Structure formats: C-alpha cells, structure tokens
XYZ file of C-alpha atoms in Angstrom:
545
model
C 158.339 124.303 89.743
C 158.372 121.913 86.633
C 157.094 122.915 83.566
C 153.706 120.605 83.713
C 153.257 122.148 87.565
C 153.617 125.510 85.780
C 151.381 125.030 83.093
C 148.236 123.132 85.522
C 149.213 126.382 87.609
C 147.744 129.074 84.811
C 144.715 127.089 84.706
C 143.652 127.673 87.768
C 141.805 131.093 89.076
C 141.262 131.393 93.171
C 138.304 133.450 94.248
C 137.602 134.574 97.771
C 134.223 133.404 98.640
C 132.091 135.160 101.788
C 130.713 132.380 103.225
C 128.676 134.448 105.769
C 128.169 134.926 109.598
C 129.122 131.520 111.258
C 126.167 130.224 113.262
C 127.675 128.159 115.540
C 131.003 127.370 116.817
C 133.897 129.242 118.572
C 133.756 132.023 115.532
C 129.842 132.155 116.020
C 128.599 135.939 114.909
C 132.378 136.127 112.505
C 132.227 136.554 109.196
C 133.988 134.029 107.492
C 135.520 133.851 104.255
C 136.952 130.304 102.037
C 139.229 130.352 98.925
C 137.433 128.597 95.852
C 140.373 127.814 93.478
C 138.441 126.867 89.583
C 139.723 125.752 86.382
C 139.342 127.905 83.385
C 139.865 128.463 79.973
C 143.674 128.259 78.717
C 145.098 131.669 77.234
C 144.865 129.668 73.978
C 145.508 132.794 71.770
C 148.673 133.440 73.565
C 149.746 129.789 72.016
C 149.005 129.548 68.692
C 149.359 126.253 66.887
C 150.791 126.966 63.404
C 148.997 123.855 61.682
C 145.380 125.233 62.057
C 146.506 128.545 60.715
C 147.847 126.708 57.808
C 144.437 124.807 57.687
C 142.212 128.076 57.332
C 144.342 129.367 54.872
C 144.417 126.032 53.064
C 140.690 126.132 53.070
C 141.092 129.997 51.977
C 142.997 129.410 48.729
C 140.758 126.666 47.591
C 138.083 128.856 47.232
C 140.331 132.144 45.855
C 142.748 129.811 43.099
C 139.897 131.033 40.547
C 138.991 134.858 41.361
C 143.006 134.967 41.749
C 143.351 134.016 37.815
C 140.874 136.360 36.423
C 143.017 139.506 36.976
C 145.655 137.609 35.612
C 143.889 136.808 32.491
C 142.899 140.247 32.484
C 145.538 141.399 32.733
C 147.463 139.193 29.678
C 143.981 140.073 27.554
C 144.606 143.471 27.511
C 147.849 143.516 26.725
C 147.506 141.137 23.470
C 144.733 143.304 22.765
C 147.002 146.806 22.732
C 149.393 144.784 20.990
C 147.268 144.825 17.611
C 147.226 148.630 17.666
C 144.551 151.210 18.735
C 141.062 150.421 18.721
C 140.169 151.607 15.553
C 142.536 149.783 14.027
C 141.371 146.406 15.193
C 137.823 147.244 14.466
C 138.729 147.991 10.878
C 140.968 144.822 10.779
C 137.883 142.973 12.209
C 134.685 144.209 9.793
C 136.114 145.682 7.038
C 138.868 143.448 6.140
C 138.243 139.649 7.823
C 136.783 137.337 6.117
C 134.646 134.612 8.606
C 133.711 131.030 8.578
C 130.445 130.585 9.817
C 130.808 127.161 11.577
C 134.425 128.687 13.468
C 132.347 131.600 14.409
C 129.736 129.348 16.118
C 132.103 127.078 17.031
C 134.071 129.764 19.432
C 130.588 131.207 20.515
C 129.635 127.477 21.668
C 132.852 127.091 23.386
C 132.561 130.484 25.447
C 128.875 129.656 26.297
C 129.767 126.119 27.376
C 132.855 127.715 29.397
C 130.827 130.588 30.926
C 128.109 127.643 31.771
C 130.499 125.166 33.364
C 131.782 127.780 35.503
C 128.273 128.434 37.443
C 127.686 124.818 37.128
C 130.982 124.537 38.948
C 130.341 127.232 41.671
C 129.101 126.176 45.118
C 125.311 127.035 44.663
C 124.760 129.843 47.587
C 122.816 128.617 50.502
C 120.339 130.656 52.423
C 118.287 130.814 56.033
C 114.576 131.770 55.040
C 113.741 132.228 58.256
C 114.286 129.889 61.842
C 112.147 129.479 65.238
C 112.987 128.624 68.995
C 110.056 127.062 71.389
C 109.176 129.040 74.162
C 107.149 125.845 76.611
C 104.074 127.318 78.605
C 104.346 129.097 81.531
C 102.942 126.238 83.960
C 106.744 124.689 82.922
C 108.695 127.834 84.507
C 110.781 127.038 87.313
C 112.713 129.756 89.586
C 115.970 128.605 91.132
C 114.316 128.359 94.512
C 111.441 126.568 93.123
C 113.807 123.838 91.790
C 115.514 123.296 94.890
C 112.199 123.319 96.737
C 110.293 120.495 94.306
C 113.799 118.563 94.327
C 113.623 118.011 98.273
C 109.891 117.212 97.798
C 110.161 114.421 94.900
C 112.245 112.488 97.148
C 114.660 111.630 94.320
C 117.726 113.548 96.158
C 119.845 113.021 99.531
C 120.107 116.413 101.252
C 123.888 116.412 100.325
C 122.858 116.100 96.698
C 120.296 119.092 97.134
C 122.716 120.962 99.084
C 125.625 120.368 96.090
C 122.922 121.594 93.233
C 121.602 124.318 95.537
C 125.664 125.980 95.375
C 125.764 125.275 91.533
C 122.569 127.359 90.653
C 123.735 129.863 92.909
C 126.626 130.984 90.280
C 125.132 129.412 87.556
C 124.124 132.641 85.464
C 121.026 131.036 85.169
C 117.458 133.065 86.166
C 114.384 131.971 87.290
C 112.206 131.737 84.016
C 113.535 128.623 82.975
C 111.699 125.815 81.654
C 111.309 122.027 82.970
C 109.505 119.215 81.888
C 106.938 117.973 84.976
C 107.843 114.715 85.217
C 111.370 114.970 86.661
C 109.975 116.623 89.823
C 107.254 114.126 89.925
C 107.131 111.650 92.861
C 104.693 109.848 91.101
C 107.608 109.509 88.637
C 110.223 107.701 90.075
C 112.302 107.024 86.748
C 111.879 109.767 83.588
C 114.327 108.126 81.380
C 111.586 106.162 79.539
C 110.538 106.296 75.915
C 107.216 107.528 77.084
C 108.014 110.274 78.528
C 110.818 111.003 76.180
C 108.507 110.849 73.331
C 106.162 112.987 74.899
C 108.833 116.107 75.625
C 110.659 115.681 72.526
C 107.038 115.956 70.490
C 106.509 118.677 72.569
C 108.906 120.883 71.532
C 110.012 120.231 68.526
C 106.458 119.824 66.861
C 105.839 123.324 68.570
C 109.249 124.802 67.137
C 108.391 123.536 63.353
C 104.288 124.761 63.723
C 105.675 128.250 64.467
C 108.462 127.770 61.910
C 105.895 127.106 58.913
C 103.683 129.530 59.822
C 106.311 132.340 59.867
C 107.641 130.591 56.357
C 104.225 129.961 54.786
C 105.353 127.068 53.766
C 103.647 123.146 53.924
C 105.355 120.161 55.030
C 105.224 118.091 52.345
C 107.371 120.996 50.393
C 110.217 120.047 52.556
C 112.938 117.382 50.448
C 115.635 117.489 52.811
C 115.262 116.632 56.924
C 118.100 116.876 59.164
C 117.159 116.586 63.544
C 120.160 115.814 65.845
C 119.321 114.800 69.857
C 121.864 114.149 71.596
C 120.554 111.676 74.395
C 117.155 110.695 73.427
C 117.239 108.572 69.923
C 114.129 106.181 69.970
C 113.076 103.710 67.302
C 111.672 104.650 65.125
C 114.284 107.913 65.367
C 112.682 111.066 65.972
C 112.838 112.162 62.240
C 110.687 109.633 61.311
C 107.983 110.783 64.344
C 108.684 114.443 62.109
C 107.511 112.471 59.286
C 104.683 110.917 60.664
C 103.293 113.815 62.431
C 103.407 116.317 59.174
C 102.896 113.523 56.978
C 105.851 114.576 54.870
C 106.003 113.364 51.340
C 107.475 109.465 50.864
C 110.993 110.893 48.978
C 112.136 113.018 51.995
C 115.810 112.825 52.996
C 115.869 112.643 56.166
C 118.839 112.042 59.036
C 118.848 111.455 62.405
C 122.159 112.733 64.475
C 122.567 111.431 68.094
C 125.328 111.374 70.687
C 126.985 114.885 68.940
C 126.962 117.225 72.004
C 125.552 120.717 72.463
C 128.031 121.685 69.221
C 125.526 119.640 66.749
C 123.342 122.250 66.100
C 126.087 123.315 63.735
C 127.034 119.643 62.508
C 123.470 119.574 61.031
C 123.771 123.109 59.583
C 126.585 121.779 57.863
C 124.666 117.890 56.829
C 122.165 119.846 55.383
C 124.307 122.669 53.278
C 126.128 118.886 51.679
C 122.444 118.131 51.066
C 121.177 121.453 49.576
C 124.641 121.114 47.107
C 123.796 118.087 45.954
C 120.152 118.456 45.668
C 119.224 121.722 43.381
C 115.863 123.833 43.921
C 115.153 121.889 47.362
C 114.004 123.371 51.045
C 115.803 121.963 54.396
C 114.656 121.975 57.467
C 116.935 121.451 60.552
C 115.860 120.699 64.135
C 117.488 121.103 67.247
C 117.017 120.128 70.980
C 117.518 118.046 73.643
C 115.248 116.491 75.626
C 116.037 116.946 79.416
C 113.935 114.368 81.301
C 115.770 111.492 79.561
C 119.005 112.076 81.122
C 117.751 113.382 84.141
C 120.128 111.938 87.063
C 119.162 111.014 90.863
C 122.148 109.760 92.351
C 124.855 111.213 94.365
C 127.751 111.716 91.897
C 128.573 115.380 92.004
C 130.145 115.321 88.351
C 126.967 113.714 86.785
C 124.424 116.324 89.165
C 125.926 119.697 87.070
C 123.504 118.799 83.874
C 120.462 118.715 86.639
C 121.372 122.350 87.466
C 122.181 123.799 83.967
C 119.958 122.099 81.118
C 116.645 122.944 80.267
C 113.772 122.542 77.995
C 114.368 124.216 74.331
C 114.152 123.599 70.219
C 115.335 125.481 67.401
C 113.897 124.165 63.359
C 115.596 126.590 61.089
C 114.517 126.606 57.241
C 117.245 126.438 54.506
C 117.013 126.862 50.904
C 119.319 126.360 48.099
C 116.842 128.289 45.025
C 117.870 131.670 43.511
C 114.707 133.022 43.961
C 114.813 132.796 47.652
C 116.844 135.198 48.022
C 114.609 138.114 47.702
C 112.968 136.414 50.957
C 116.229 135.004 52.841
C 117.170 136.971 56.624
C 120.897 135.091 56.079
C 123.147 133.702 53.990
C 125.357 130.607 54.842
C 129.717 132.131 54.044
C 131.654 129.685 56.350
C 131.408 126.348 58.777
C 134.348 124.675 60.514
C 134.712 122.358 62.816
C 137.245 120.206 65.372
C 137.548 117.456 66.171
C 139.310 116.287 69.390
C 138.379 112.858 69.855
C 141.335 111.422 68.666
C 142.710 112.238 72.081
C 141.187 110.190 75.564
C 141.481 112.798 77.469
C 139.193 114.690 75.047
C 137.088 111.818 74.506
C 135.947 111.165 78.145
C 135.440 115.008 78.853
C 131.722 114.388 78.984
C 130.341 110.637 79.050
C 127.366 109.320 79.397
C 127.793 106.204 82.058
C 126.096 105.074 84.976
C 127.572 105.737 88.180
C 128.338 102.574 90.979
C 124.716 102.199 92.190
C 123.758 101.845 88.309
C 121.877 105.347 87.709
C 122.800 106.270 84.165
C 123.294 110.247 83.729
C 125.916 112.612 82.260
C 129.141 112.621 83.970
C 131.147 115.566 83.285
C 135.155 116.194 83.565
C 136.936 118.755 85.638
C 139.172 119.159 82.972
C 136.076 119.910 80.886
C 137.557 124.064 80.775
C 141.147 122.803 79.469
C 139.855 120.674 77.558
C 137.306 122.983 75.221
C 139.924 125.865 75.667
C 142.661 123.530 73.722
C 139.336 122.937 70.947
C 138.352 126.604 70.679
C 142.028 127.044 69.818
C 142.184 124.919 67.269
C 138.792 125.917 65.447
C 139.447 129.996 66.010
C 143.109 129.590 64.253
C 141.299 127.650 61.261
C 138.503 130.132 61.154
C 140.996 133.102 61.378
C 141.863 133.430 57.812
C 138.393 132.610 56.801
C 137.221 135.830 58.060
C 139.573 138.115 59.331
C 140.202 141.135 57.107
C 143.963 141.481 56.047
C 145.219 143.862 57.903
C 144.391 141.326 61.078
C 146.189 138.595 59.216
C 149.012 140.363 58.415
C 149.369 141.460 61.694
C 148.737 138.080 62.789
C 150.603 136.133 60.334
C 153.972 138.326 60.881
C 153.768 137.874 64.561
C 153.100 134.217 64.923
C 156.317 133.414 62.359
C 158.525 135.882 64.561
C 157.416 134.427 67.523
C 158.297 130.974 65.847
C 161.932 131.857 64.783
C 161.941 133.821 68.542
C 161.344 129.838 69.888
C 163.742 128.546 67.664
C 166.464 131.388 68.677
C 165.517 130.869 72.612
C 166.187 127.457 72.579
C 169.852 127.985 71.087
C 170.253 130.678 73.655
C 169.146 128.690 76.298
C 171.772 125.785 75.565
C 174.364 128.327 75.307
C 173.565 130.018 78.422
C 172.410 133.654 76.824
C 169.924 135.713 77.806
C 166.342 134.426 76.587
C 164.051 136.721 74.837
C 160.104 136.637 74.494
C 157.553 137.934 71.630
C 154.536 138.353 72.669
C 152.236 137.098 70.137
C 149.783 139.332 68.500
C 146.067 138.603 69.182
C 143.601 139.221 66.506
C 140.720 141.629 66.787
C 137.914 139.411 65.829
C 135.233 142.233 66.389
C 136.585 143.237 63.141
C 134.562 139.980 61.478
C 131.991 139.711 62.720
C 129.303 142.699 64.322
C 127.015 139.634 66.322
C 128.458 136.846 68.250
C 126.318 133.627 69.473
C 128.293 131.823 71.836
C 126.682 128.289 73.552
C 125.728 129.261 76.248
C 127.134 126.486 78.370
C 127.969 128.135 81.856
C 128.737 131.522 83.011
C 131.802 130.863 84.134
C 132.698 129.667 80.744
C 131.531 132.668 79.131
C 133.354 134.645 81.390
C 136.677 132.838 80.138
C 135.890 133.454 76.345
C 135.243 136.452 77.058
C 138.424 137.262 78.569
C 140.487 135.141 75.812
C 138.886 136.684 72.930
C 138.325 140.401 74.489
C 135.317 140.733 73.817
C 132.854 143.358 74.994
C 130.265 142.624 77.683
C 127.722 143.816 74.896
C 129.203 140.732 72.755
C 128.463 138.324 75.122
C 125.152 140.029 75.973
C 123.094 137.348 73.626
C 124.419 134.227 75.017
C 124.868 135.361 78.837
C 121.213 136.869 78.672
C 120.238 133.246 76.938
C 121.666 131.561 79.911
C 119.367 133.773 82.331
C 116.556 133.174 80.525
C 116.284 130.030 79.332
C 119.234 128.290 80.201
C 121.483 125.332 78.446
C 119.487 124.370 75.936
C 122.175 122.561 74.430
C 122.278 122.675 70.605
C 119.823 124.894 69.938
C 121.408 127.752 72.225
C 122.767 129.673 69.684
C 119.465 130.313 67.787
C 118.049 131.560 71.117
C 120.511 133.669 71.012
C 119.957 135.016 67.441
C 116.297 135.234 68.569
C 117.532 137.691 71.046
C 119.465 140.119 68.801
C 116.549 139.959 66.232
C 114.121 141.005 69.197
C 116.594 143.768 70.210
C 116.707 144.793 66.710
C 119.963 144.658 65.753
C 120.724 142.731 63.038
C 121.492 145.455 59.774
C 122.214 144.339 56.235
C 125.454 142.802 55.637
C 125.975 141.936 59.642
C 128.428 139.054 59.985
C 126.830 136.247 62.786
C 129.482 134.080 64.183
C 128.016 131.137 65.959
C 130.398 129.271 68.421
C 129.228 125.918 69.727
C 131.219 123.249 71.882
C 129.871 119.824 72.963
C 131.505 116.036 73.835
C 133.672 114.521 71.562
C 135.099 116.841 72.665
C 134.394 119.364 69.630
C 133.951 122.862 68.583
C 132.296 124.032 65.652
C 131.678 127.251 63.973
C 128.958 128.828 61.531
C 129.415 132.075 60.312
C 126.046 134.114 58.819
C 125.494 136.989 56.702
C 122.358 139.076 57.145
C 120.931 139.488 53.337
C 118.539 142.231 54.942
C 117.809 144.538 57.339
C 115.735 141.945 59.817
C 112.926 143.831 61.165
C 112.095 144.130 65.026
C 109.657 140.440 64.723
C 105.556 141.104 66.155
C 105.165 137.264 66.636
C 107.016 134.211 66.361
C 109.646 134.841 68.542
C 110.631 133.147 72.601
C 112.121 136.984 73.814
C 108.527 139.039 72.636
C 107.566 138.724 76.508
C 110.542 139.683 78.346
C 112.900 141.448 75.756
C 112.361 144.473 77.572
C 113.768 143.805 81.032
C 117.243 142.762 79.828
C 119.973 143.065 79.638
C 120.191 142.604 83.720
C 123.260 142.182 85.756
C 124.068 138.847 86.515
C-alpha cells in the first residue's frame, strides 16, 4: 500500500448498516445487512503542524512583551533603591537635606502622568457582550422529519429518487422534528423561492424579530447603535440587508454599517471580529452584530445528490448580539471578548471548491457540497486549534505539549536517517492537549452529527461538551452562522454559565475556513424568564440521539 493509499485509508470509517427484512426476492423474510464506508475527520492532533504553534505563540508574546518588562523593572527599581541605604536613610536624604527645583519637580511629575496615560491610551480598550438573542419562528413554521418528506412529495418539486436520497439523510442527520422552515419552499404554488421577494420577506422575518427581542432585553433604542455589522451568506440584495436594518429602525444617518456575504456558516465569528476592529477604533460606541441565513433562497430542486444535503440540514434561525466598548458597561456585560482566530484555507483549490455555490447541468442553482468536505475542515480545525493552543492553554498543557511536539520532530528527523541506513525506526507518540482545561463551555457549529461525532473523538471531549451543539442540531438544526449563539442560548437556559467560565466558540464554513471566539463570563448569568428560543423545551433535553 503506498503512502497516499494509506493515508485516504484512515479517513475512512465502515459501518454495518441493517437494512431490514427483504421484501421480495430469493432472500424475502432475511434480514439483510450493507457496509456504509464514510469519510471523517483526520486525527489532526496526532499531526501537528509546527508553524501554527509558532503562530499562537507569536500572537502570545505580542500581547505579554509589556507585562514581561514590569517585573524586570521591578526588579532593577528595587535594587537601585537598596543601593542608597535603608529607608530611613533615603527619606532623610530626600526632606531634610535636598534641595528641589520646582519646574524639575513638575517636570518629572508631567512625564510620569503622560507615561502612565500613554500606556492606557496604548492598551487594547476591553470589549464586552451586553447581552445577545436567537429567533425562535412561530410554531405554524415547525416541520417534523416525516412532515418534510411528506410536503416534499406533495410540492411536486422532487423526483422520487431525490425524495428517497433526502429521506436516508434526515434519517442520521441528528436533526429532530421541531425544526423550522419557511412556507414557501414546500409551496406548489411556489415553483421557484430563490427570488428577492421572498428572500426579503424571510430575512425581515427573522432578523427584525432577533434585534426586537435583542433591544428589549438591552433597553436600549436603535438610533443608540454607531456601529452595524450583518453577514448572509447567500441572500445579499440591493440595497444589502444592513441598509433594510437601517430603514426599518430608522437608525441614525452616521451609522457604520457592513454587509458580509458569501463567508460560510464560520462568519458569525468574522463579524464578531469586524466589529471588535470597529469598537477599537471607535471609543464609547455600541455594536450590534446579526447573524443568519436565509434558507428559501438557496433552496435546490434538482437531482444532484451533493447539492440536496443543504435541503436536509439547514433551517430557519438569527442571532443579533450587542457589543460595547464603554467602561461603564461592564457592571452590565454577561461576557467579555479575550481571543479570536481564524484560517484561512482558500489559498488551496481543493479547499476552495469544498462547498460552491453553482448550478448543476439542467441550470438549478443550489449549494453543491464536497465529499472531501470532512478532510478538508479536519486539515482547517488543525490549523486554527494549534494557533489557538497557546492562546489559552494553561502551561502545564503547553509544556507538555511543546516538549512533545519538538521530540517528536527530532524523532522524524532521527527516523528518516535510520530508515536510509536500514535501522530499526522508532515512533513518539505526540502528546494531545487537554483543552477542557481552557475552557468549561464549548459551542461547536453544529454542522452535522456525524461531524460532531468526529470532533468529538479528535478533541476527547465529553458527551456533556458536545451536549449544546448536538442538542442545537435536534432542535433547531443548521442554522448556519448563528449556530453557536443557539448554542450559548442553551447553556444559559440550563443554567450553567458561572463567573469567570471560559466559552470557546468553534465555527467552520466555505472558503474553506475555521474560526474561533473565545468568551469570558463577567457574571454569574442567571437562569433567563424571557427572551430566550430553549424557554419551551429546555426541559426535555438532553435526549439520545
């Protein structure tokens, strides 16, 4: 076996699947049973790239270089200090004996004021999460998995082969039967969704319910808002949906507002991280961010299995999340913005075309999405966890870490000397860090259960961390970028978020990219009354999936 075969062979998992009693046939009343062989997630801790590790702890010395000095100056204070004699000797020296100039004694004072001032001026100005809301549609939008498949024969819009496929998918989806879709995609009346109209009409839907509930929990008023940041992925209209936000609120004329399409289910973070830039450069100011897709505009009808997954796994959802970069806010704040990386893989085709919109030969324009997609967004959770690593880990991880990933380096190195002379070949396995050391809450997209199920696995992690995004998935689905708030919703509504929790939110989308946010609770967050997409049905999970 070469070494490419080898490494396309640990991608793949085989499953036995029972296919049931055969109905007809010469094995009518057998069971019968069919291997299903998947691709999944790379081991990508077990293969550590040493350049991202180097990048987090590039990014980790930028911001220590200054607390580093200050025990150094300390230090070399002190001892000039003891080098003038005891302490009664220098005040003597200093009061009884010194003569001062008045304009070198202000002169000094000015100088440590100005230094003392340029330092906070210099400091990244803290930003903080007042307080964030996911829509929950009405109940006449709630489809069950049978329902879907049902309404699907009955628009008309699918073959049986199509319905058949999509049938199989929700089957092992992870995904329940609360979910939400917009009316017009099952419509027969309807026979194409991807128009402005009714892409207008969802997206106002959603996200004008998302920000109502948002300033009502904030009591706060639009026109208080200075900074606007909405990413949609698939549906960006003219005039862009920030500018319907605008409109609608009648925001005040100096907003600064921006408008992110085409990012993937990973730009809920990318505008997390536009508007932090923002708040930086834009003192005593509120941000609001919005995120959602809106489903019936890249709803597909044709018979390309690749571009029918999205049918089976996106649904209706909006997060609007409201950040503030005053001092006084955070008496108020739930969170507290420490860290936000992201990767970038789109320098590489492969990566690129992972997940495309295109229209397929008979011209229907959907999503199409790679079976490579798991390698793929394995190889770009790699490289964001290794840059995130040092970021957050505590040091005994990255020691641990560190040590072993430079042994097993020199161990490569060594093997490959042995293995021209002919010796024996030695491995070290690599070390993998403990990341529920970093973090007490994790918010992973919830993309797919079978993708969970491989994070999981890679990362070992708990089945209670992964109980947020897998119970997400069940209840509401892929609701692409806004996912991870859904998510927070749920651990809020569970009440377990405690003061000084750590929230890492994971999020993956075309590009291909992964991106990472990582929260800290500034209070205890109190079980929430109102306001909140879970207050209905928090008490039935977790369930088994």
């Amino acid at each position: 076996m070469t070494s490419q075969a080898a490494a396309e062979h640990t991608l793949l998992s085989a499953d036995i699947v029972n296919r049931g009693v055969e109905a007809s046939g010469p094995d009518a009343g057998a069971l019968t049973f069919s291997v299903r062989v998947r691709r999944r997630l790379p081991d990508f801790l077990q293969s550590v790239n040493l350049k991202y590790v180097k990048l987090g702890y590039h990014y980790l010395m930028n911001n220590l270089v200054y607390l580093a000095m200050l025990p150094f100056l300390v230090v070399v204070f002190g001892v000039e200090i003891r080098s003038l004699g005891r302490p009664e000797e220098l005040w003597r020296k200093m009061w009884d004996k010194a003569t001062y100039d008045l304009a070198a004694v202000l002169g000094s004072l000015a100088v440590f004021v100005f230094t003392i001032f340029a330092y906070f001026l210099s400091r990244p100005r803290p930003i903080y999460l007042l307080d964030f809301a996911c829509f929950r549609p009405s109940d006449d939008l709630k489809i069950s998995k049978e329902e879907f498949i049902d309404q699907a024969r009955k628009s008309g819009k699918f073959d049986e082969a199509s319905i058949g496929f999509q049938s199989r998918i929700l089957k092992s989806s992870g995904i329940g039967d609360e979910t939400y879709v917009p009316k017009s995609i099952m419509d027969p009346t309807i026979p194409n969704t991807a128009t402005m109209k009714e892409g207008r009409e969802e997206a106002g839907t959603v996200i004008f319910g998302a920000l109502d509930e948002l300033f009502a929990k904030c009591h706060i008023r639009p026109k208080d808002i200075g900074i606007l940041v909405v990413n949609c992925s698939q549906f960006n209209p003219t005039p862009s949906i920030s500018a319907m936000i605008i409109n609608h609120y009648k925001m005040r004329g100096n907003v600064l507002s921006y408008n992110l399409g085409g990012m993937g289910c990973s730009a809920g973070v990318i505008a997390v991280d536009l508007a932090q830039d923002m708040l930086q450069a834009n003192p005593n100011n509120l941000a609001v961010v919005v995120s959602t897709e809106v489903v019936s505009f890249n709803w597909y009808t044709g018979k390309k299995r690749s571009m029918l997954i999205p049918n089976c796994f996106f649904r209706m959802g909006c997060s609007a999340l409201l950040m503030s970069n005053r001092m006084w806010d955070y008496r108020r704040a739930k969170y507290s913005l420490e860290n936000i990386v992201r990767t970038h893989k789109g320098g590489d085709d492969r990566s690129f075309r992972c997940v495309q919109q295109e229209e397929d030969s008979q011209g229907i324009k959907g999503l199409s999405i790679s079976r490579d997609l798991m390698e793929i967004g394995g190889h770009a959770m790699k490289a964001n966890i290794t840059t995130l690593g040092p970021l957050v880990l505590p040091l005994s991880e990255q020691v641990m870490f560190f040590a072993t990933l430079i042994w097993g380096y020199l161990f490569k190195n060594s093997n490959k000397n042995k293995s021209k002379s002919g010796g024996a070949v030695t491995t070290a396995k690599p070390y993998i860090p403990d990341y529920k050391q970093a973090f007490e809450h994790f918010c992973v997209h919830a993309a797919s259960r079978t993708l969970l199920d491989e994070l999981q696995r890679n990362l070992e992690l708990s089945d209670k961390n992964v109980e947020a995004s897998r119970m997400t998935l069940h209840r509401f689905g892929n609701t692409s970028s806004s996912s991870i708030w859904y998510e927070l919703a749920y651990l809020e509504a569970k009440g377990r978020v405690s003061r000084g929790d750590r929230v890492w939110q994971l999020a993956f989308g075309s590009g291909f990219k992964c991106n990472s946010a990582v929260w800290k609770a500034v209070r205890r967050v109190r079980t929430p009354t109102r306001h909140n997409p879970w207050l209905d049905s928090v008490d039935r999970y977790p369930v088994p999936l």
